Amino acid sequence: MRFGVVIFPGTWSDMDFHHVISEVLHQSVEYLWHRDTDLSRFDCLVLPGGFSYGDYLRAGAIAGRSPVVSALPDFVARGGLVLGSCNGFQILCEAELLPGTLLRNECLQFRCQTTHVVVEQTETPFTRGLRRGQVLKMPIAHGEGRYHAEPAILRALIDRNQVVFRYATETGEVTAAANPNGSAWNVAGVSNEDGTVVGLMPHPERASEASVGSTDGLLLFNSLLGSLVENGSALGR
Amino acid sequence: MTAAGPKVTPDLAVAHGLSREEYDRIIGLLGREPTYTELGLFSALWSEHCSYKSSRTLLKRLPSRGPHVLQGPGENAGVVDLGDGLALAMKIESHNHPSFIEPFQGAATGVGGILRDIFTMGARPLCLLDSLRFGPPDHPATGAGSGYLLGGVVAGIAHYGNCFGCPTVGGEVGFAPEYAKNPLVNVLCLGLIARGRIFRARAEGVGNTFIYVGAKTGRDGIHGATMASESFDETSSERRPTVQVGDPFTEKLLLEACLEAMATGAIVGIQDMGAAGLACSLSEMPARAGTGAEIELDRVPQRESAMTPYELLLSESQERMLLVVTRGREAEVQRVFAKWELDAVPIGRVTGDGVLRVRMHGELVAEVPVRALTDDAPAYDRPRARPAWLDAVRAFDPATVPEPADPTAVLLHLLAAPTIASKASIWRQYDHMVGINTLVVPGSDAAVLRLKGTGKAVAVATDGNGRYAYLDPFQGGAMAVAEAARNVVCAGGRPLAMTDCLNFGSPERPEIMWQFAEAVNGIAEACRVLEIPVVGGNVSFYNETLGQAILPTPIVGVVGLLADAERRTTQWFKEPGDLVILLGDPAGGLGGSEYLATLHGRLAGTPAPLDLARERAVQAACLAAIEAGCVRSAHDCAEGGLAVALAEGCVTGPRPLGAEVALDGAGRLDARLFGEAPSRIVVSVPPGERVRFERIVREWAVPVTALGRVGGDQLTIRVDGQVRIAASLAAMAAAFGGSFERLVGGATAPAATEGAA
Amino acid sequence: MKARIFVRLRPGVLDPQGATIRKALEGLGFPEVRDLRVGKVLELTLEETDRARAQTRLDEMCRRLLANPVIEDYSCEVEESGRQPSARPGEVPGP
Amino acid sequence: MKARIFVRLRPGVLDPQGATIRKALEGLGFPEVRDLRVGKVLELTLEETDRARAQTRLDEMCRRLLANPVIEDYSCEVEESGRQPSARPGEVPGP
Ligand SMILES: Nc1ncnc2c1ncn2[C@@H]1O[C@H](COP(=O)(O)OP(=O)(O)O)[C@@H](O)[C@H]1O
Ligand SMILES: [Mg+2]
């Protein structure tokens, strides 16, 4: 499986994802620069966390208009997979590759803490190996993670099963207290209609080794690798 | 020479913060009167902040050598060897004055400055810690209600560190009325470097090129260095236009570009432009290498129009660096900076004659020997005098303090005291995980960060107690070292090196200078006995407003190495049935204690004595037991004494656990429960490890007291057989976790200066 | 030519910052404030002399980057030449 | 009564956000933008009928809370009654 980790000016989870993919999962991984548009050598691209362009204007707004992001629709159309975490999720929403947007946390402060999310959707390559209702422990670290979509659009997302993760308690109950940023419907992650583009605010790369507190983030990658073994690494291209 | 600007007179020199004697010294060194631009150079470089003129001689007393030291004081950061081809850069700095004027930006740019000090060494920043001091939360200037100083400082640190992408993993926050108008913001940074790839701030090689990189220069913070060398008075707010705004995004690009450019091999020397900006780098870099510099100021990238040479040299615009690049290889470096969309402009050359020559519009505007600005700066042996009031405050009769009727209530009160209470509502605003190295997150005695690929880890903690230093500055200095080291030991780290930030009032007052000298002597003594070299630090004087100085506050940051990251230890109890054991003498004292300050409003007495040999033995014993794997938790007894340490052991972990403990012996009840003393560590040991534990610690001949057992849902403390404290986990957790939450938690009033949305 | 672009949260989008500021004002003795909302104003200079063209370009910038239609509305003002954005009638200049 | 408060960085104070947005616009094909600076606009309703008194109160709010005088300037506009803040002449309403 060939992974690419995209670097925008201001990205900082790039090395963390690189570390997990190469040192923990032992997969091939390369960095991509935000100006790169030739994505043909990759099966899966990761848009990592950070403050691309300082989060100036709106989180992810400027990066959402960069050359590499402009090349994503083609990449996805040809079977490529995209995972956006934290700032990567914000970028995908700004680029309209995912529905909705991420607003300033309701508490108006940055939050770095452990959260639990419940898996709502197991039809994406990143969640295929998981159980519906399964609870994953993954940290968040953001100031703008309040998921927002117009009520009608949110309804449609729910109906079409595009909500992938919701903030929940350790035992999987979706409560207001478990919602760290005021996200609508406790949404922590969504996918595109095909499930090939997934964005989430939590950091799976920070939950991929027991020594840092959780290995639940690895399950996303393991699902993915399982699905690729199934589908073959060429992804039909 | 072109005399741009007003005519230089002795009065103008005085207005620049120079004394008449210093002005005469300048004329003596130059053999003529300085130009206006040159006066600016001298005033900045000879300021207390840049020249350390009041502290230089005394700081030489700090031991700075050790088997692991690769770089001691004198560079932008110290460097120690970690083995495995890795080295660690470390440095602490204050940004007290700017943070009082503008808390958000002042604290933010403080973080920016210390990060640059670390990455100029070639290191990638690993983590940050922040040591903060404020007035009491209910004091109008600290204004928990408006969230102004405290909220602004914390938000500023969060803004810069989070956006830049360096985890803030620890620090401390303390409160006392003496800090109300002079808050302290000290930030420590660690960075990792490959052992042979350390860069230094030296302008080597005649003919090499100075390249200016990073943000453009504006009229930001001109005179920041002289501002940090003055006390506050009523006119301070008039000097406000000097406030700089930090741009962590540009800093992040600067980091990546610098590290990438360093890898080309074309960079000979590098220094950040911090206090006194270009003036400082252009004199210090050649001075260190015995060279000179010829500079064309017109080439400096400028953000504002019509800037004068004086302004260009003294601007403290942030996110800039000065490089010295091998002649002929400039393009390689410029290519890297172009990729990161940053300016990289050659502005001059290294010369061999030891003179700094600055031209603008083709005209010479300054011509000064670099040594005149640096090595020839004045150094003062300022008068020192033991304060007349000291004996009065040290004389303390415990009989004037009633013994507590309800020790459980006192415990809960102390747990809720702002200095002791949980700071989670602060550190959850800091990204403390980015980099995925943080094995022990904030909330234990020390943070632990793994060194990927080695199986090792580093532990780091900062400490300092202004009350102890006020009552006994020698001991306050020594205790800061002992406590920081003890905290590192409690996490399983073997102390390697330290960096210190010395926050004091005006050195022109003999009693402050006496406090300073005593504190330095105390630090030096502790360093010698504990064998921890000082590899760098910072001095912040003039922390006083209208003649009212802060408590003398030496802050010490200690770094330790864990040979096996899996042996790391945290402070909280883990298993019911484990034995609770105290290493060290159980006796505590009331002098200078949090108990006396919080419950009786008194800052008095003498802190319990520090026996450095005992301290060393306690730390060695604890570390040996941790390394042998027979300790499940270790927690240093600090503010609030033994009772608070036990309560913290109960409630700070992910799974709260009670404990049953018994104390026997003599002394006042409050001193035994809440009295403070150094050299005490509470450990929990699995019953099956008891024999091995005792065998190990016996070798170090330290007092060992079996206190009781972990378990239940309350903390019970019996004294001489009688239950004196019975506090439920819920009550302790509410007191410890709730009080601070109310102060800074939730949505505070939006400071207009909060960063990008 | 000078111009101002206003970007506001759309009605119905929660503005916790606005709500917090309103509450803080109330606490400071300004109970008369209702419905406070926080928006952005971008003040810029355009190298352009034609007003109509300037307005088209500003509109394009908003659509391409400056506003996110999911949450924001925008409006653009081109200043009449010689007139300063801050010199509006009914405006109290700050100190 | 409706009112608008503008809070801007004082001239000369670095505005990294403005500079970054300007550069992004340039990259997207808008090279004509110069000196972009980002400010805040607070739109609010005041329970107040007297214009002069409204202006005094707004000014007070700015001094007490809304603007940070160390780095920011402010100005306040009281809307003429019946007139919408967005219905200014020379303004292109967003979609
Ligand atoms: N309290 C101290 N203890 C040890 N070294 C110190 C202390 N204060 C300053 N130094 C050293 O003096 C040098 C100058 O410090 P400073 O001016 O703060 O550096 P910079 O300009 O890089 O911020 C540094 O090498 C610093 O480590
Ligand atoms: Mg430096």
XYZ file of C-alpha atoms in Angstrom, chain B residues 336-702:
367
model
C 15.315 26.522 0.335
C 13.812 29.722 1.705
C 12.062 30.403 -1.597
C 10.391 27.008 -1.323
C 9.010 28.053 2.076
C 8.051 31.463 0.645
C 10.341 33.371 2.963
C 12.727 36.198 2.221
C 16.433 35.312 2.206
C 18.501 38.336 1.283
C 22.280 38.820 1.411
C 22.875 41.984 3.427
C 26.643 41.997 3.867
C 29.920 40.192 4.458
C 32.112 38.930 7.236
C 35.252 41.055 7.508
C 38.534 40.449 9.254
C 39.072 43.705 11.099
C 36.683 43.288 14.014
C 34.608 46.324 13.054
C 30.876 46.535 12.380
C 30.365 48.903 9.449
C 26.816 49.759 8.470
C 25.860 51.612 5.309
C 22.585 52.953 4.090
C 21.977 54.697 0.785
C 25.700 54.297 0.187
C 26.664 56.256 3.280
C 28.396 54.972 6.379
C 25.998 55.316 9.322
C 27.831 53.309 11.976
C 31.398 52.113 12.432
C 32.003 50.411 15.747
C 34.400 47.712 16.896
C 32.170 44.706 17.696
C 34.017 44.134 20.948
C 33.093 47.611 22.106
C 29.458 46.575 21.866
C 29.899 43.157 23.456
C 32.946 42.224 25.527
C 33.675 45.837 26.461
C 30.191 46.419 27.785
C 30.333 47.508 31.401
C 30.140 44.855 34.097
C 29.126 45.970 37.561
C 29.792 44.575 40.947
C 26.734 46.277 42.347
C 26.436 47.019 46.044
C 24.680 44.303 48.013
C 23.111 44.514 51.428
C 21.123 42.068 53.487
C 17.650 43.599 53.780
C 16.920 45.182 57.124
C 13.425 43.670 57.179
C 14.620 40.098 56.769
C 15.103 39.248 60.427
C 11.633 40.485 61.232
C 9.916 38.293 58.654
C 12.057 35.299 59.518
C 11.225 35.598 63.179
C 8.060 33.587 63.422
C 6.462 32.188 66.517
C 4.281 29.186 65.691
C 2.398 29.805 68.908
C 0.759 32.781 67.173
C -0.939 30.348 64.800
C -3.734 28.218 66.255
C -3.700 24.510 65.473
C -6.458 23.575 63.060
C -9.677 22.343 64.575
C -10.720 20.518 61.428
C -7.717 19.231 59.468
C -9.960 17.676 56.799
C -11.376 21.105 55.989
C -7.846 22.499 55.875
C -6.810 19.796 53.442
C -9.726 20.576 51.145
C -9.009 24.284 51.422
C -5.383 23.721 50.435
C -6.326 21.441 47.544
C -8.468 24.270 46.218
C -5.777 26.954 46.707
C -4.882 28.317 43.264
C -1.199 27.468 43.568
C -1.998 23.825 44.426
C -5.254 23.158 42.535
C -5.294 21.252 39.262
C -4.164 23.293 36.279
C -5.942 21.035 33.805
C -8.082 23.930 32.645
C -4.858 25.585 31.519
C -3.041 22.674 29.955
C -6.012 21.320 28.079
C -5.703 24.562 26.072
C -2.183 23.520 25.096
C -1.563 20.844 22.505
C 0.574 18.637 24.728
C 0.696 15.636 22.385
C 1.810 16.769 18.939
C 4.918 14.867 17.917
C 3.523 11.759 19.679
C 6.382 11.630 22.125
C 4.558 12.648 25.304
C 4.456 9.540 27.468
C 3.535 11.437 30.628
C 1.263 14.382 29.941
C 0.877 17.416 32.234
C -0.486 16.667 35.685
C 2.326 14.577 37.176
C 5.601 15.697 38.762
C 7.467 15.794 35.462
C 6.613 15.329 31.811
C 8.198 12.379 30.045
C 8.898 12.364 26.319
C 10.197 9.378 24.437
C 13.189 9.540 22.137
C 11.833 7.638 19.154
C 13.899 4.728 17.995
C 16.042 4.472 21.142
C 13.782 3.038 23.861
C 14.888 5.974 26.007
C 13.021 9.026 27.201
C 13.657 12.394 28.808
C 11.886 13.743 31.872
C 11.624 17.480 32.409
C 10.253 19.733 35.138
C 10.448 23.383 36.174
C 10.240 24.593 39.741
C 10.835 27.590 41.935
C 9.336 28.925 45.149
C 9.374 32.690 45.586
C 8.297 32.472 49.223
C 11.302 30.363 50.184
C 13.591 32.672 48.225
C 12.106 35.711 49.918
C 12.728 34.266 53.377
C 16.088 32.776 52.461
C 17.350 33.446 48.942
C 20.297 31.074 49.216
C 18.045 28.252 50.201
C 15.371 29.359 47.731
C 17.896 28.967 44.919
C 19.142 25.618 46.177
C 15.588 24.340 46.779
C 14.559 25.224 43.241
C 17.327 22.989 41.905
C 16.574 20.242 44.416
C 12.853 20.318 43.730
C 13.120 20.334 39.939
C 15.604 17.458 40.121
C 13.391 15.587 42.589
C 10.445 15.911 40.246
C 12.487 14.521 37.382
C 13.615 11.658 39.621
C 10.001 10.917 40.592
C 9.292 10.338 36.899
C 12.253 7.969 36.666
C 14.711 10.404 35.070
C 18.382 10.642 35.966
C 19.111 14.417 36.073
C 21.445 15.464 33.272
C 21.518 19.240 33.190
C 19.582 22.360 34.089
C 18.729 25.811 32.851
C 17.599 28.657 35.085
C 15.626 31.860 34.832
C 16.355 34.345 37.585
C 13.496 36.789 38.129
C 14.286 39.647 40.487
C 13.603 43.324 41.172
C 15.962 46.182 40.368
C 19.660 45.312 40.651
C 20.330 48.938 41.480
C 18.875 48.314 44.927
C 21.434 46.692 47.238
C 18.876 44.410 48.896
C 17.746 42.990 45.552
C 21.334 42.490 44.497
C 21.963 40.664 47.751
C 18.985 38.385 47.118
C 20.274 37.728 43.625
C 23.807 36.867 44.734
C 22.510 34.610 47.504
C 20.192 32.796 45.114
C 22.999 32.267 42.601
C 25.210 30.903 45.383
C 22.425 28.575 46.486
C 21.874 27.298 42.958
C 25.608 26.800 42.485
C 25.903 24.845 45.715
C 22.967 22.587 44.856
C 24.341 22.009 41.365
C 27.687 20.959 42.747
C 26.287 18.531 45.288
C 23.634 17.085 42.998
C 26.086 17.118 40.071
C 23.779 18.895 37.666
C 25.550 21.398 35.403
C 23.923 24.664 34.324
C 24.033 24.845 30.521
C 22.305 28.180 30.075
C 19.660 30.433 31.389
C 18.321 33.922 31.585
C 18.201 36.813 34.020
C 15.204 39.093 34.316
C 15.755 42.124 36.527
C 13.576 45.158 37.138
C 10.489 43.129 37.962
C 9.078 45.870 40.104
C 6.435 48.520 39.905
C 6.634 51.746 41.862
C 9.406 50.336 44.024
C 7.474 47.170 44.913
C 9.504 44.160 43.768
C 8.277 40.651 43.115
C 9.237 37.826 45.418
C 12.716 36.851 44.285
C 11.936 33.965 41.956
C 14.623 31.669 40.631
C 12.976 29.176 38.296
C 14.911 26.046 37.485
C 14.305 23.599 34.667
C 15.946 20.178 35.013
C 16.160 17.529 32.318
C 16.782 13.876 33.091
C 17.296 10.787 31.021
C 15.399 7.508 31.338
C 17.512 4.698 29.962
C 14.329 2.675 29.633
C 11.187 4.642 28.764
C 9.058 1.789 30.098
C 10.347 2.476 33.627
C 8.668 5.912 33.717
C 6.680 6.628 36.836
C 3.760 8.912 37.610
C 2.616 10.466 40.862
C -0.741 8.773 41.421
C -1.599 5.562 43.236
C -2.348 2.672 40.909
C -3.367 -0.473 42.782
C -5.365 -1.075 45.940
C -3.212 -2.871 48.476
C 0.040 -1.206 47.440
C 2.156 0.045 50.325
C 2.470 3.786 50.813
C 6.007 4.617 51.892
C 7.775 7.883 52.618
C 11.390 8.364 51.639
C 13.010 11.090 53.734
C 12.377 12.655 57.100
C 8.644 12.949 57.873
C 9.050 16.263 59.728
C 7.819 19.370 57.943
C 8.043 23.032 58.859
C 5.568 25.868 58.761
C 8.051 28.584 57.665
C 7.174 29.910 54.222
C 4.542 27.220 53.743
C 1.476 27.377 51.567
C -0.529 26.510 54.665
C 0.694 29.592 56.475
C 0.086 31.802 53.448
C -3.296 30.430 52.434
C -4.918 29.794 55.797
C -3.262 32.444 57.911
C -2.255 35.044 55.361
C 1.349 35.022 56.562
C 4.603 34.963 54.718
C 7.026 34.381 57.558
C 9.521 32.084 59.212
C 12.414 30.131 57.840
C 11.896 27.393 55.280
C 12.739 23.912 56.553
C 16.465 23.365 56.083
C 17.783 21.701 52.963
C 20.522 19.157 53.572
C 21.920 18.620 50.101
C 23.643 15.380 51.006
C 20.326 14.009 52.263
C 18.589 15.320 49.173
C 21.070 13.545 46.991
C 20.602 10.288 48.888
C 16.795 10.457 48.741
C 16.868 11.087 45.008
C 19.396 8.327 44.415
C 17.368 5.849 46.478
C 14.138 6.697 44.729
C 15.715 6.462 41.313
C 17.372 3.145 42.080
C 14.035 1.717 43.226
C 12.256 3.026 40.143
C 14.931 1.703 37.820
C 14.704 -1.670 39.537
C 10.989 -1.666 38.757
C 9.700 -1.956 42.310
C 7.880 1.372 42.580
C 4.405 1.943 41.183
C 4.158 5.678 41.890
C 6.437 8.412 43.189
C 5.403 11.888 44.221
C 7.435 14.728 45.608
C 6.068 16.483 48.723
C 5.868 20.141 47.868
C 3.360 22.908 48.659
C 0.830 21.729 51.208
C 3.144 19.089 52.675
C 2.598 15.400 53.218
C -1.206 15.532 53.429
C -1.536 17.287 50.091
C 0.991 14.948 48.476
C -1.058 11.960 49.656
C -4.301 13.542 48.465
C -2.766 14.203 45.060
C -1.673 10.588 44.934
C -5.331 9.695 45.420
C -7.076 11.982 42.955
C -4.748 13.003 40.116
C -4.692 9.714 38.244
C -7.118 8.366 35.689
C -8.579 6.075 38.365
C -8.944 7.775 41.765
C -7.975 5.581 44.705
C -8.133 6.185 48.423
C -5.449 5.448 51.002
C -5.149 4.686 54.688
C -2.174 6.208 56.380
C -0.839 6.555 59.918
C 1.728 9.006 61.266
C 3.505 8.710 64.593
C 5.978 10.957 66.293
C 6.233 14.415 67.690
C 5.402 17.949 66.678
C 2.466 20.189 65.921
C -0.359 18.556 64.051
C -0.474 21.168 61.282
C 3.283 20.984 60.729
C 3.133 17.204 60.458
C 0.266 17.271 58.010
C 0.806 20.447 56.001
C 4.323 21.530 56.882
C 6.811 21.655 54.041
C 10.311 20.301 53.752
C 12.626 19.247 50.937
C 13.958 15.720 50.385
C 10.646 13.883 50.808
C 9.085 11.511 48.285
C 5.915 9.441 48.714
C 6.090 6.167 46.816
C 3.682 3.281 46.421
C 5.158 -0.189 46.261
C 3.445 -3.500 45.480
C 3.467 -5.667 48.632
C 5.472 -8.345 46.828
C 8.251 -5.839 46.112
C 8.602 -4.609 49.659
C 11.699 -6.600 50.507
C 13.486 -5.714 47.318
C 12.512 -2.062 47.715
C 13.857 -1.890 51.248
C 17.076 -3.586 50.263
C 17.641 -1.057 47.493
C 16.883 2.071 49.468
C 18.811 0.911 52.535
C 22.004 1.270 50.543
C 21.465 5.028 50.489
C 20.894 5.356 54.230
C 17.767 7.443 53.945
